């Protein structure tokens, strides 16, 4: 297994380089992309990775959520519709929010 494949787990054991990598490779590009990508990703992970629940919270159609999540994958390289990659993005989202505070 490559070390980069275990970024969330490395963060959990206190690896600051992994923390910085997740924020730099996932969170910051989503902030820079603007639009609703970060908000959509947050709604998706906070509501059990349900497209329909995220759509209800965002007041959009589930296809809009699906489209935005595909854009998240393009921007970050991690697909939020894949369980493992969604976990990576969820960790990056939490770390990025902590860094803002």
PDB file of C-alpha atoms in Angstrom:
ATOM      1  CA  UNK A   1       0.000   0.000   0.000  1.00  0.00           C
ATOM      2  CA  UNK A   2       1.294   3.443  -0.871  1.00  0.00           C
ATOM      3  CA  UNK A   3       1.538   6.010   1.916  1.00  0.00           C
ATOM      4  CA  UNK A   4      -0.666   8.406  -0.081  1.00  0.00           C
ATOM      5  CA  UNK A   5      -3.413   5.793  -0.114  1.00  0.00           C
ATOM      6  CA  UNK A   6      -3.597   6.017   3.677  1.00  0.00           C
ATOM      7  CA  UNK A   7      -3.807   9.776   4.184  1.00  0.00           C
ATOM      8  CA  UNK A   8      -6.834   9.707   6.541  1.00  0.00           C
ATOM      9  CA  UNK A   9      -5.310   6.973   8.668  1.00  0.00           C
ATOM     10  CA  UNK A  10      -2.001   8.819   8.822  1.00  0.00           C
ATOM     11  CA  UNK A  11      -3.833  11.943   9.986  1.00  0.00           C
ATOM     12  CA  UNK A  12      -5.422   9.924  12.790  1.00  0.00           C
ATOM     13  CA  UNK A  13      -2.002   8.967  14.124  1.00  0.00           C
ATOM     14  CA  UNK A  14      -0.787  12.571  14.040  1.00  0.00           C
ATOM     15  CA  UNK A  15       1.030  12.799  10.715  1.00  0.00           C
ATOM     16  CA  UNK A  16       1.116  16.548   9.962  1.00  0.00           C
ATOM     17  CA  UNK A  17       2.375  15.995   6.404  1.00  0.00           C
ATOM     18  CA  UNK A  18      -0.704  13.863   5.660  1.00  0.00           C
ATOM     19  CA  UNK A  19      -2.956  16.506   7.204  1.00  0.00           C
ATOM     20  CA  UNK A  20      -1.395  19.223   5.073  1.00  0.00           C
ATOM     21  CA  UNK A  21      -1.640  17.022   1.957  1.00  0.00           C
ATOM     22  CA  UNK A  22      -5.362  16.377   2.437  1.00  0.00           C
ATOM     23  CA  UNK A  23      -6.129  20.049   2.970  1.00  0.00           C
ATOM     24  CA  UNK A  24      -3.957  21.106   0.018  1.00  0.00           C
ATOM     25  CA  UNK A  25      -5.172  18.414  -2.380  1.00  0.00           C
ATOM     26  CA  UNK A  26      -8.887  18.328  -1.546  1.00  0.00           C
ATOM     27  CA  UNK A  27     -10.186  21.148   0.631  1.00  0.00           C
ATOM     28  CA  UNK A  28      -8.371  24.141  -0.855  1.00  0.00           C
ATOM     29  CA  UNK A  29      -9.100  23.213  -4.495  1.00  0.00           C
ATOM     30  CA  UNK A  30     -12.808  22.957  -3.637  1.00  0.00           C
ATOM     31  CA  UNK A  31     -12.738  26.365  -1.975  1.00  0.00           C
ATOM     32  CA  UNK A  32     -10.900  27.792  -4.996  1.00  0.00           C
ATOM     33  CA  UNK A  33     -13.375  26.192  -7.411  1.00  0.00           C
ATOM     34  CA  UNK A  34     -16.130  28.260  -5.866  1.00  0.00           C
ATOM     35  CA  UNK A  35     -19.702  27.560  -6.739  1.00  0.00           C
ATOM     36  CA  UNK A  36     -21.503  25.043  -4.595  1.00  0.00           C
ATOM     37  CA  UNK A  37     -19.038  22.172  -4.718  1.00  0.00           C
ATOM     38  CA  UNK A  38     -17.880  22.439  -1.109  1.00  0.00           C
ATOM     39  CA  UNK A  39     -21.426  22.979   0.162  1.00  0.00           C
ATOM     40  CA  UNK A  40     -22.679  20.004  -1.850  1.00  0.00           C
ATOM     41  CA  UNK A  41     -19.898  17.726  -0.642  1.00  0.00           C
ATOM     42  CA  UNK A  42     -20.594  18.756   2.951  1.00  0.00           C
ATOM     43  CA  UNK A  43     -24.322  18.078   2.595  1.00  0.00           C
ATOM     44  CA  UNK A  44     -23.590  14.721   0.978  1.00  0.00           C
ATOM     45  CA  UNK A  45     -21.264  13.455   3.715  1.00  0.00           C
ATOM     46  CA  UNK A  46     -23.279  14.970   6.565  1.00  0.00           C
ATOM     47  CA  UNK A  47     -26.445  13.217   5.419  1.00  0.00           C
ATOM     48  CA  UNK A  48     -25.136   9.686   5.158  1.00  0.00           C
ATOM     49  CA  UNK A  49     -23.877  10.047   1.590  1.00  0.00           C
ATOM     50  CA  UNK A  50     -27.460  10.087   0.358  1.00  0.00           C
ATOM     51  CA  UNK A  51     -28.019  11.995  -2.877  1.00  0.00           C
ATOM     52  CA  UNK A  52     -31.683  12.504  -2.075  1.00  0.00           C
ATOM     53  CA  UNK A  53     -31.073  13.782   1.463  1.00  0.00           C
ATOM     54  CA  UNK A  54     -28.385  16.174   0.244  1.00  0.00           C
ATOM     55  CA  UNK A  55     -30.704  17.404  -2.506  1.00  0.00           C
ATOM     56  CA  UNK A  56     -33.471  18.100   0.016  1.00  0.00           C
ATOM     57  CA  UNK A  57     -31.124  20.082   2.262  1.00  0.00           C
ATOM     58  CA  UNK A  58     -29.745  22.055  -0.686  1.00  0.00           C
ATOM     59  CA  UNK A  59     -33.176  22.541  -2.302  1.00  0.00           C
ATOM     60  CA  UNK A  60     -31.990  21.107  -5.617  1.00  0.00           C
ATOM     61  CA  UNK A  61     -32.754  18.039  -7.718  1.00  0.00           C
ATOM     62  CA  UNK A  62     -30.757  14.859  -6.938  1.00  0.00           C
ATOM     63  CA  UNK A  63     -29.295  15.022 -10.470  1.00  0.00           C
ATOM     64  CA  UNK A  64     -27.829  18.420  -9.571  1.00  0.00           C
ATOM     65  CA  UNK A  65     -26.143  16.859  -6.541  1.00  0.00           C
ATOM     66  CA  UNK A  66     -24.856  14.021  -8.731  1.00  0.00           C
ATOM     67  CA  UNK A  67     -23.464  16.526 -11.262  1.00  0.00           C
ATOM     68  CA  UNK A  68     -21.758  18.595  -8.563  1.00  0.00           C
ATOM     69  CA  UNK A  69     -20.226  15.490  -6.992  1.00  0.00           C
ATOM     70  CA  UNK A  70     -18.779  14.547 -10.377  1.00  0.00           C
ATOM     71  CA  UNK A  71     -17.242  18.020 -10.478  1.00  0.00           C
ATOM     72  CA  UNK A  72     -15.798  17.420  -6.981  1.00  0.00           C
ATOM     73  CA  UNK A  73     -14.149  14.287  -8.368  1.00  0.00           C
ATOM     74  CA  UNK A  74     -12.707  16.266 -11.292  1.00  0.00           C
ATOM     75  CA  UNK A  75     -11.321  18.965  -9.002  1.00  0.00           C
ATOM     76  CA  UNK A  76      -9.875  16.710  -6.293  1.00  0.00           C
ATOM     77  CA  UNK A  77      -9.221  13.371  -7.968  1.00  0.00           C
ATOM     78  CA  UNK A  78     -11.324  11.584  -5.330  1.00  0.00           C
ATOM     79  CA  UNK A  79     -14.825  10.386  -6.192  1.00  0.00           C
ATOM     80  CA  UNK A  80     -17.358  11.134  -3.413  1.00  0.00           C
ATOM     81  CA  UNK A  81     -19.618   8.369  -4.762  1.00  0.00           C
ATOM     82  CA  UNK A  82     -16.975   5.758  -3.905  1.00  0.00           C
ATOM     83  CA  UNK A  83     -17.115   4.810  -0.205  1.00  0.00           C
ATOM     84  CA  UNK A  84     -13.355   4.860   0.435  1.00  0.00           C
ATOM     85  CA  UNK A  85     -12.773   8.061  -1.507  1.00  0.00           C
ATOM     86  CA  UNK A  86     -15.755   9.704   0.201  1.00  0.00           C
ATOM     87  CA  UNK A  87     -14.057   8.945   3.524  1.00  0.00           C
ATOM     88  CA  UNK A  88     -10.892  10.661   2.295  1.00  0.00           C
ATOM     89  CA  UNK A  89     -12.931  13.706   1.234  1.00  0.00           C
ATOM     90  CA  UNK A  90     -14.882  13.739   4.497  1.00  0.00           C
ATOM     91  CA  UNK A  91     -11.615  13.780   6.431  1.00  0.00           C
ATOM     92  CA  UNK A  92     -10.259  16.580   4.228  1.00  0.00           C
ATOM     93  CA  UNK A  93     -13.459  18.548   4.742  1.00  0.00           C
ATOM     94  CA  UNK A  94     -13.177  18.264   8.533  1.00  0.00           C
ATOM     95  CA  UNK A  95      -9.496  19.213   8.505  1.00  0.00           C
ATOM     96  CA  UNK A  96     -10.082  22.182   6.225  1.00  0.00           C
ATOM     97  CA  UNK A  97     -12.854  23.470   8.467  1.00  0.00           C
ATOM     98  CA  UNK A  98     -10.625  23.087  11.520  1.00  0.00           C
ATOM     99  CA  UNK A  99      -7.843  25.026   9.800  1.00  0.00           C
ATOM    100  CA  UNK A 100     -10.260  27.898   9.075  1.00  0.00           C
ATOM    101  CA  UNK A 101     -11.142  28.317  12.745  1.00  0.00           C
TER     102      UNK A 101
END
